[in-house]
Short mmCIF file of C-alpha atoms and ligand atoms in Angstrom, two decimals:
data_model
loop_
_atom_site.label_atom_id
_atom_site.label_comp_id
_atom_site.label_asym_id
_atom_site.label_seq_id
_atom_site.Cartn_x
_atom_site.Cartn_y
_atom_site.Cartn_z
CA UNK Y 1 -4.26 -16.03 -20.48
CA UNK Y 2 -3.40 -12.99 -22.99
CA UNK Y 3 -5.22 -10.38 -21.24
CA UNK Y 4 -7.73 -9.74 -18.51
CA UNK Y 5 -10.38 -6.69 -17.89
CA UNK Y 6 -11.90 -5.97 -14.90
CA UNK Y 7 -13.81 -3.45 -13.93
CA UNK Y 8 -15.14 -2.03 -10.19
CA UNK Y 9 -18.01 0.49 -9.32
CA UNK Y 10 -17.57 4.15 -7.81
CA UNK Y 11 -19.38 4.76 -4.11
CA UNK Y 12 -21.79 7.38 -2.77
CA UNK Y 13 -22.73 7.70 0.85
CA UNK Y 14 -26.18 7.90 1.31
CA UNK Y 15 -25.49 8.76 4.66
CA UNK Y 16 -22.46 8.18 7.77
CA UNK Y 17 -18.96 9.71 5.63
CA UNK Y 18 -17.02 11.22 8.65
CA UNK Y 19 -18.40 10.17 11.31
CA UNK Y 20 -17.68 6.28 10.14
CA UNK Y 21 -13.78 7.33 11.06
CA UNK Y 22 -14.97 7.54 14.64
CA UNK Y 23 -16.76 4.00 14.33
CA UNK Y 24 -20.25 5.15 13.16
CA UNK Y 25 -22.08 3.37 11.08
CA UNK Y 26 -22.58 4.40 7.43
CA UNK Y 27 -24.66 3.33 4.49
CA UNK Y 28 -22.97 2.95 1.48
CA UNK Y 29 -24.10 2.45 -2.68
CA UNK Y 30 -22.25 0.80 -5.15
CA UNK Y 31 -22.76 3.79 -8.08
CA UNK Y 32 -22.99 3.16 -11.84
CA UNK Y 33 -20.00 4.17 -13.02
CA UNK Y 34 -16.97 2.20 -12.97
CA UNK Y 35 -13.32 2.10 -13.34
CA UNK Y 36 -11.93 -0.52 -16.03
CA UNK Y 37 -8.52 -2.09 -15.82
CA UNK Y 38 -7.05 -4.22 -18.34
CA UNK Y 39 -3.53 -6.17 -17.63
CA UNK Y 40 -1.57 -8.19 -19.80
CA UNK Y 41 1.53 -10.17 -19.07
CA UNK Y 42 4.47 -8.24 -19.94
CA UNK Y 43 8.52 -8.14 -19.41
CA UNK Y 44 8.68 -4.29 -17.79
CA UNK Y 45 5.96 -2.27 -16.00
CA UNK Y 46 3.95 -0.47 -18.12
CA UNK Y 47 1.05 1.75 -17.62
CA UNK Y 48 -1.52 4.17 -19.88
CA UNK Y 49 -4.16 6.07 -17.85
CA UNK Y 50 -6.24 7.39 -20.38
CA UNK Y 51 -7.74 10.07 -18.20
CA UNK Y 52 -5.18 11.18 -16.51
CA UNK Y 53 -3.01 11.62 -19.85
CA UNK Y 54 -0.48 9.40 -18.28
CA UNK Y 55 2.10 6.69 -19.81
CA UNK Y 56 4.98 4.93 -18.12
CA UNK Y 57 6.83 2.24 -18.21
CA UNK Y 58 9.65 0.92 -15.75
CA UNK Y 59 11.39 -2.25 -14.69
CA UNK Y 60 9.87 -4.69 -12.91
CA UNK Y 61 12.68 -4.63 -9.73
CA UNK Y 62 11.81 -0.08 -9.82
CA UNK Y 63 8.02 -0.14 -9.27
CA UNK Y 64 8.39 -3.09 -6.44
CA UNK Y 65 10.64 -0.64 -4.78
CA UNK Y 66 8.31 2.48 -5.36
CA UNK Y 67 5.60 0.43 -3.40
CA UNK Y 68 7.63 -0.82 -0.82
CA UNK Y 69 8.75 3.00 -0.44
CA UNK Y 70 5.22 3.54 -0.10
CA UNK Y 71 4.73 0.85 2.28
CA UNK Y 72 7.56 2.07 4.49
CA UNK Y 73 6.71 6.11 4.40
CA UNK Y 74 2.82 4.81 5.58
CA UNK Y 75 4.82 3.18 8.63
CA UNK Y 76 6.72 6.18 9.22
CA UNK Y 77 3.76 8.22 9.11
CA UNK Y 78 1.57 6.10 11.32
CA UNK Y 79 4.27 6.38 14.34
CA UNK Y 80 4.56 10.10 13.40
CA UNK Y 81 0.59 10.76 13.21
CA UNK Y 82 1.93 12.96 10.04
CA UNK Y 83 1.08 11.20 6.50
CA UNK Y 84 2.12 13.93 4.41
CA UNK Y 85 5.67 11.92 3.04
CA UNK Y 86 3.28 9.22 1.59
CA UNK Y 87 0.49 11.82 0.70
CA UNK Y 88 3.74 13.44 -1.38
CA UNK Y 89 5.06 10.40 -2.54
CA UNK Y 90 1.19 8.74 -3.86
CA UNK Y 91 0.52 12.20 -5.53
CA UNK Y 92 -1.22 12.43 -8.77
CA UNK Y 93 -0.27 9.61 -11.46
CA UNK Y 94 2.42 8.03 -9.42
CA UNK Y 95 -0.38 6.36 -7.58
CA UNK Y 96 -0.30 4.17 -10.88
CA UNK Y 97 3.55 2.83 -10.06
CA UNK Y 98 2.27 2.68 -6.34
CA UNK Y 99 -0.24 0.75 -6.68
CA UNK Y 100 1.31 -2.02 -9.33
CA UNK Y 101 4.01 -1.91 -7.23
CA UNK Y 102 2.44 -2.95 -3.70
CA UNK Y 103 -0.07 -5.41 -5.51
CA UNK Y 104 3.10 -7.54 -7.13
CA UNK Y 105 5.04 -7.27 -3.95
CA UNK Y 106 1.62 -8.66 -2.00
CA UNK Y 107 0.95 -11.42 -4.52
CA UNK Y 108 4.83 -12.19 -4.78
CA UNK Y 109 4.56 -11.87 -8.29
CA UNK Y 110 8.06 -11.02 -10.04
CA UNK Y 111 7.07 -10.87 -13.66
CA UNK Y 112 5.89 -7.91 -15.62
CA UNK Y 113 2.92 -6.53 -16.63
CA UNK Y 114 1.53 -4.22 -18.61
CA UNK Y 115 -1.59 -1.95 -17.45
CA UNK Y 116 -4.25 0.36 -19.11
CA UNK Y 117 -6.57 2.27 -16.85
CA UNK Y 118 -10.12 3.36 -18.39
CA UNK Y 119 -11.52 5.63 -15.31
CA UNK Y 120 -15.53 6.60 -15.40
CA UNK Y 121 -15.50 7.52 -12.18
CA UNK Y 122 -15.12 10.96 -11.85
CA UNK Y 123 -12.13 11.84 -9.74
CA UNK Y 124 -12.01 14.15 -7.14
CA UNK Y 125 -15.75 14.19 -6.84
CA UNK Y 126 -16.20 12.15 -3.29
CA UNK Y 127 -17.40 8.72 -5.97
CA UNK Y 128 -14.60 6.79 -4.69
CA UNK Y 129 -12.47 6.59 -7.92
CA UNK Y 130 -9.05 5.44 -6.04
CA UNK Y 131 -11.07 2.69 -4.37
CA UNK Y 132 -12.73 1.90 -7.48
CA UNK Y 133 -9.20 1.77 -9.06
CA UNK Y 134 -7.09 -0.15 -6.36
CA UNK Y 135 -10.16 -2.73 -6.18
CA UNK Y 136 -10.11 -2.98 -9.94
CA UNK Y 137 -6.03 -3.30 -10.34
CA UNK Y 138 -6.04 -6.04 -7.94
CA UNK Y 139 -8.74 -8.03 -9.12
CA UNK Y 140 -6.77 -7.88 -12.53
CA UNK Y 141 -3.37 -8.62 -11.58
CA UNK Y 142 -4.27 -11.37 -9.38
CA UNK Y 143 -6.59 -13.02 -12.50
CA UNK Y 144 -3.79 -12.30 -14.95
CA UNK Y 145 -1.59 -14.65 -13.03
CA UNK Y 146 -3.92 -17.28 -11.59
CA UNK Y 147 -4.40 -16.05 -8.01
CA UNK Y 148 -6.92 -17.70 -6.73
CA UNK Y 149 -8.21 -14.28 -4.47
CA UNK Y 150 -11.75 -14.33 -2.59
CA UNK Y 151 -13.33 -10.68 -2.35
CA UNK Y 152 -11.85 -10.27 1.14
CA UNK Y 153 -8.34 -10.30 -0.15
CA UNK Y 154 -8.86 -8.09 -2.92
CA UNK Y 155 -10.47 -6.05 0.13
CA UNK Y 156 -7.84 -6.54 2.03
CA UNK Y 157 -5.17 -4.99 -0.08
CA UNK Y 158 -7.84 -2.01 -1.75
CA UNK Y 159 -7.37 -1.23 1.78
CA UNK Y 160 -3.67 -0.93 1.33
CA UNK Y 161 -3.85 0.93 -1.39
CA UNK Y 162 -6.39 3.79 0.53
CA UNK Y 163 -3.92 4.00 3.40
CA UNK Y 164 -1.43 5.50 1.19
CA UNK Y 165 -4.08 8.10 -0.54
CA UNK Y 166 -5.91 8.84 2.77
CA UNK Y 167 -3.83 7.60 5.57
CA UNK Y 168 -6.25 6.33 7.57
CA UNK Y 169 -9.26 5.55 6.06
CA UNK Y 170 -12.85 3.72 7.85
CA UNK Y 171 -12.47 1.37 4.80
CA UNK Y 172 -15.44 2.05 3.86
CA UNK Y 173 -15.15 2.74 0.10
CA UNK Y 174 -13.13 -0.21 -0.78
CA UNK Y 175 -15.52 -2.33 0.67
CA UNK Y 176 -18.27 -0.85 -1.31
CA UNK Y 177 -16.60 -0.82 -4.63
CA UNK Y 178 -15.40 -4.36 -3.96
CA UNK Y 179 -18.64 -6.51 -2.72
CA UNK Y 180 -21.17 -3.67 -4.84
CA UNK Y 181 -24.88 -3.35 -3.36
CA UNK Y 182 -25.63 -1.36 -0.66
CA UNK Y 183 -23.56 -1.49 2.32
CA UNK Y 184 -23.96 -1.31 5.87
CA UNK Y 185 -20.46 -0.37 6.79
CA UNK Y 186 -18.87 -0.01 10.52
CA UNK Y 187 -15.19 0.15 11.62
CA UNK Y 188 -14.01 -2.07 14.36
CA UNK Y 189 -11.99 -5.36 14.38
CA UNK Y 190 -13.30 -6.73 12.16
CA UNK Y 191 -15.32 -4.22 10.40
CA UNK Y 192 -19.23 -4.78 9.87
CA UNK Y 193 -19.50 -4.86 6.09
CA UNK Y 194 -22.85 -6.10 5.81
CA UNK Y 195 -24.68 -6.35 2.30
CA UNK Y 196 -28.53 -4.67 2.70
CA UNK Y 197 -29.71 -6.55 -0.47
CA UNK Y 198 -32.46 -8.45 1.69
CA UNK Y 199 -33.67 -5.37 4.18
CA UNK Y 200 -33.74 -3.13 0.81
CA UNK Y 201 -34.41 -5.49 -1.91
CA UNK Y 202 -36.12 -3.01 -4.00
CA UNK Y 203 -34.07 -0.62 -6.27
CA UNK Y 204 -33.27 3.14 -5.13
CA UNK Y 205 -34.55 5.85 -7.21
CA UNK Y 206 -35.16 9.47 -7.57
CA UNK Y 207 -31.24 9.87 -6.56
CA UNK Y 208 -29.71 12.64 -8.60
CA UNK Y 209 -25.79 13.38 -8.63
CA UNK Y 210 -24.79 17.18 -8.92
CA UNK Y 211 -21.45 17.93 -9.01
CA UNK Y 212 -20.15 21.02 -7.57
CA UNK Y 213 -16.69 21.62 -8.22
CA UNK Y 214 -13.18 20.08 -7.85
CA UNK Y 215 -12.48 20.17 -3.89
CA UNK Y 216 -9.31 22.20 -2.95
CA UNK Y 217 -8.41 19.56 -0.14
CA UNK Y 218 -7.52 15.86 -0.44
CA UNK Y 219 -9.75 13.31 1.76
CA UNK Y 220 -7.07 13.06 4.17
CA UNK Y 221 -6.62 17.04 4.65
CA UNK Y 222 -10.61 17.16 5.42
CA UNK Y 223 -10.73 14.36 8.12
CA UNK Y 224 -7.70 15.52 9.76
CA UNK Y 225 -9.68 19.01 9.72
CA UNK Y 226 -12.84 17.38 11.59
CA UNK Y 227 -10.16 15.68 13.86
CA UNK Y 228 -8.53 18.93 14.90
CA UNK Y 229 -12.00 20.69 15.70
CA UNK Y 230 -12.28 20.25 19.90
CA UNK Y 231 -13.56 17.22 21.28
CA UNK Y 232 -16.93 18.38 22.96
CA UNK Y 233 -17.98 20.10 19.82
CA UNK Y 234 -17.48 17.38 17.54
CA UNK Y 235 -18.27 14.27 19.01
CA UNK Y 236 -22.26 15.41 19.62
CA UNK Y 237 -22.20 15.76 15.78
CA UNK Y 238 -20.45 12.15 14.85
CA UNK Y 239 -23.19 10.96 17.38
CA UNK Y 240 -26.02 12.52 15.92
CA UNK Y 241 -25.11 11.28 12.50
CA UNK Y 242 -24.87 7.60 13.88
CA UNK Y 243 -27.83 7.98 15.09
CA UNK Y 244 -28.90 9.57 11.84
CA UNK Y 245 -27.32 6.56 10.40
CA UNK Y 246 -29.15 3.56 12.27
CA UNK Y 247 -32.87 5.82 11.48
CA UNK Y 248 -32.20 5.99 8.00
CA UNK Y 249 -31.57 2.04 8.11
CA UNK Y 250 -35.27 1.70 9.42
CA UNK Y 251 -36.64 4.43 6.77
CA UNK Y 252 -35.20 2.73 3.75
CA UNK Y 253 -36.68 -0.82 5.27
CA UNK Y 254 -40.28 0.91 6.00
CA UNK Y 255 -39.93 3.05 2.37
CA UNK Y 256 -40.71 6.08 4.60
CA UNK Y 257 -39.43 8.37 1.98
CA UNK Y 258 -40.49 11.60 4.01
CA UNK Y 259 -37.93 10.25 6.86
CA UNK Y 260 -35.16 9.57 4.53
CA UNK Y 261 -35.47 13.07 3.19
CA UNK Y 262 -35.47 14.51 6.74
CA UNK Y 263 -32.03 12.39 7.60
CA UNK Y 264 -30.62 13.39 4.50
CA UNK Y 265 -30.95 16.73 4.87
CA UNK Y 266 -30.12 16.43 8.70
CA UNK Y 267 -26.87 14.68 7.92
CA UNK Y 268 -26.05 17.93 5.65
CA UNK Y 269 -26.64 20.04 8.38
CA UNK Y 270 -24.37 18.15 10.73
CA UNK Y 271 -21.77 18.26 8.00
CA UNK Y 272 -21.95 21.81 7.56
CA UNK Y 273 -21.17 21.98 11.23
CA UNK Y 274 -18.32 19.69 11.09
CA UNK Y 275 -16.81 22.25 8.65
CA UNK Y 276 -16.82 20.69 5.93
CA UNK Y 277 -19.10 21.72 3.57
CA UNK Y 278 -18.81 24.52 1.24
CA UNK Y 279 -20.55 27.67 -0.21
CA UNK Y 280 -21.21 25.59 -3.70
CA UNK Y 281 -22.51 22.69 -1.72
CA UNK Y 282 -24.59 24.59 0.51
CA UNK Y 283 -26.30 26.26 -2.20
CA UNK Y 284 -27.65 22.90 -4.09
CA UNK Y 285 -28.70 21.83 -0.63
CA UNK Y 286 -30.17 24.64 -0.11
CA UNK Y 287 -32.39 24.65 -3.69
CA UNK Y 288 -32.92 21.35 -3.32
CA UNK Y 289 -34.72 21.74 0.09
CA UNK Y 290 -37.04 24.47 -0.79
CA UNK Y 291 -38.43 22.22 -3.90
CA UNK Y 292 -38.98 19.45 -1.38
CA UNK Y 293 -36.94 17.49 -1.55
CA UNK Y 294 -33.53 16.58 0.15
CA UNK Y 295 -29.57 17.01 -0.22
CA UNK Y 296 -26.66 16.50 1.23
CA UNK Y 297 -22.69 16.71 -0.13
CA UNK Y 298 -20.64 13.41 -0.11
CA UNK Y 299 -17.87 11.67 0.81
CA UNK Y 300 -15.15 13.91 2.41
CA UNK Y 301 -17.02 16.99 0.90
CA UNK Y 302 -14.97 20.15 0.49
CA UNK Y 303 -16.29 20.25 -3.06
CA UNK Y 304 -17.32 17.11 -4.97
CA UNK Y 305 -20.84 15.57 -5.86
CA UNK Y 306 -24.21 16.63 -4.07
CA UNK Y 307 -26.86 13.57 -3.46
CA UNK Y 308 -30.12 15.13 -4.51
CA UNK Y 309 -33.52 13.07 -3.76
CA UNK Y 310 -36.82 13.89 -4.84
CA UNK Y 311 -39.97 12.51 -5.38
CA UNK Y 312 -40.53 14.02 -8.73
CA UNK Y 313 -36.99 13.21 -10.61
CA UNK Y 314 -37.72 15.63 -13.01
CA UNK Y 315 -38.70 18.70 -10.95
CA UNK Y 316 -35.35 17.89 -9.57
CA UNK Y 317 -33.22 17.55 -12.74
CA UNK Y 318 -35.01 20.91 -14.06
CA UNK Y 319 -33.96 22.64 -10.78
CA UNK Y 320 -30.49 21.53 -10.72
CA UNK Y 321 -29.80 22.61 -14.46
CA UNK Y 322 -31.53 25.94 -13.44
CA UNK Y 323 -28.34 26.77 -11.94
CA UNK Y 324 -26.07 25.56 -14.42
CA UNK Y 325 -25.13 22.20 -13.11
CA UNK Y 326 -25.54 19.09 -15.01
CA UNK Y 327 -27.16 16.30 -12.94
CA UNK Y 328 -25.67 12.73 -13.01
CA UNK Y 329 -28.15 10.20 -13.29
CA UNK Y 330 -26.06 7.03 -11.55
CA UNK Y 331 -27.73 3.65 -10.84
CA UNK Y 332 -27.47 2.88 -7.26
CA UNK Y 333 -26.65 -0.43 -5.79
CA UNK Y 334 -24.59 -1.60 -8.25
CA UNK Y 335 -22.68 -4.84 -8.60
CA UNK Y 336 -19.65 -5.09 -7.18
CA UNK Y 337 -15.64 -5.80 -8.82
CA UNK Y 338 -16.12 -8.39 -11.85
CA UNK Y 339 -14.44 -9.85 -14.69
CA UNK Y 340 -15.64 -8.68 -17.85
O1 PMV N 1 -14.01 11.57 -0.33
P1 PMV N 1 -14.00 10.09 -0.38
O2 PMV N 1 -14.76 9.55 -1.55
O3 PMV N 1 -12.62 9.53 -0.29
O4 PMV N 1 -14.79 9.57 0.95
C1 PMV N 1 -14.27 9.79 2.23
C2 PMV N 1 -15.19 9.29 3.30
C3 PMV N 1 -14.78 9.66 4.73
O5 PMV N 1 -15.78 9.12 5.60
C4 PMV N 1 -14.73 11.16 4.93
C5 PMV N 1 -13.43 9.07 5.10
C6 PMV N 1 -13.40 7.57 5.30
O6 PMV N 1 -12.28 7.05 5.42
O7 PMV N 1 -14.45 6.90 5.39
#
């Protein structure tokens, strides 16, 4: 095989991010826009990530030891409850070596190869682009040298891969950018990822993305902020959005649009409260309600994408350019990792 491409979806919560850490449920959407990976058999380690203006390449023996490193700092951190050495270490485009590195030491694979990274996922924008990435890599690796991997083993390592960007993670984005669809999504052992294709068979619209602005603090930074707020005043707020959570399972089944845009915008509000919402995000939210309709920020928020819904799409899209933002117009429910 000269070379494969692969390419894996980006995630938006409709609803659950945060208080899935605590073992919440959380409904997730495969989004239109995906990260590409092509990998080609090679005698070093090479990599070019177009967006991130990166090239490298290395020996094959150096990036199995970078992810191994990577491996062993995760370790050190989960004993410690203190991630930062592997936050460090992961930082920026050294995620690239890390990644390649931990996928070839997982598969066994001692041989080279040679990696180019096409990333439409926006990063830093709460779409899931490192999960969209990791699910991507592994899916190409593994093809490139005949592994024979189901979904739950590219899963499996994704999952890896998120530990060292987030620590610990609910696991929730790799599974979404690796099965696609819409996902009902629950931590435990094992975790619930449970496809909603036959409950909500028909497709999702009126969904607008509008991104605020690059957030200041990584994933991991923001849920160890929610952790560190005191017990009695969080936990009524992860409870309400579970509850949130299993409503707006029943809304999207009954089409009850007014009810979704009530959760949505309830789930903002219990965001808000957990602290991590900002000024930018409040203030699309904030538009957005008094036209109607609903919004709430996503993923580990601190900046990043708002999820807009409105009946009318276009009263929407007019209201969101009105203050200078330009709305991304994602499918939702997307397929999942694929050859292409
Ligand atoms: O910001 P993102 O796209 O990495 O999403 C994080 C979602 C959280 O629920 C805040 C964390 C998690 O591990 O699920």
């Amino acid at each position: 095989m000269d070379m494969v491409t692969t390419s894996a979806p980006g995630k938006v919560h409709l609803i659950g991010e945060h208080a899935v850490v605590y073992g919440e449920p959380a409904i997730i959407a495969a989004v239109g826009m995906r990260c590409f990976v092509s990998a080609e058999k090679s005698d070093k380690v090479s990599v070019v990530f177009k967006q991130g203006g990166y090239e490298n390449e290395l020996p094959v023996e150096e990036v199995r030891g970078i992810g191994n490193k990577a491996s062993d700092l995760w370790e050190d951190g989960n004993k410690s409850g203190d991630f930062s050495n592997v936050f460090d270490f992961c930082k920026g485009n050294k995620f690239c070596e890390v990644s390649i590195g931990t996928v070839l030491n997982d598969l066994g694979i001692n041989e080279g190869v040679s990696i180019n990274i096409d990333q439409n996922v926006p990063l830093g924008s709460g779409l899931g682009s490192s999960a969209a990435y990791s699910v991507a890599l592994i899916k190409a690796i593994s093809e490139l040298f005949g592994k024979n991997l189901s979904l739950e083993e590219v899963n499996r390592i994704a999952y890896r891969l998120e530990q060292f960007k987030h620590g610990k993670p609910s696991g929730g984005d790799n599974s979404t950018c690796c099965f696609g669809g819409l996902v009902w999504f629950q931590k435990g052992n094992p975790n619930t990822i449970k496809s909603m294709k036959e409950e909500i068979p028909y497709k999702l619209e009126n969904f607008v993305l509008a991104y605020t602005k690059k957030p200041e603090k990584t994933t991991g930074e923001l849920v160890q902020m929610v952790m560190n707020l005191e017990p009695e005043y969080r936990e009524p707020r992860i409870k309400a959005l579970g509850r949130a959570t299993l409503e707006m399972r029943e809304a999207l089944k009954a089409k009850d649009f007014g009810k979704v845009k009530e959760l949505i915008n309830l789930a903002q509000e219990k965001l808000a409260e957990l602290k991590v919402s900002i000024p930018e995000i409040d203030k699309v939210c904030e538009k957005v309600k008094e036209i109607g309709g609903a919004a709430k920020g996503c993923g580990a928020l601190g900046g990043g994408v708002v999820l807009c819904y409105h009946e009318d799409k276009e009263k929407l899209i007019g209201t969101i350019k009105s203050f200078g933002i330009e709305p991304w117009e994602a499918d939702l429910a997307v397929e999942g990792v694929r050859k292409e």
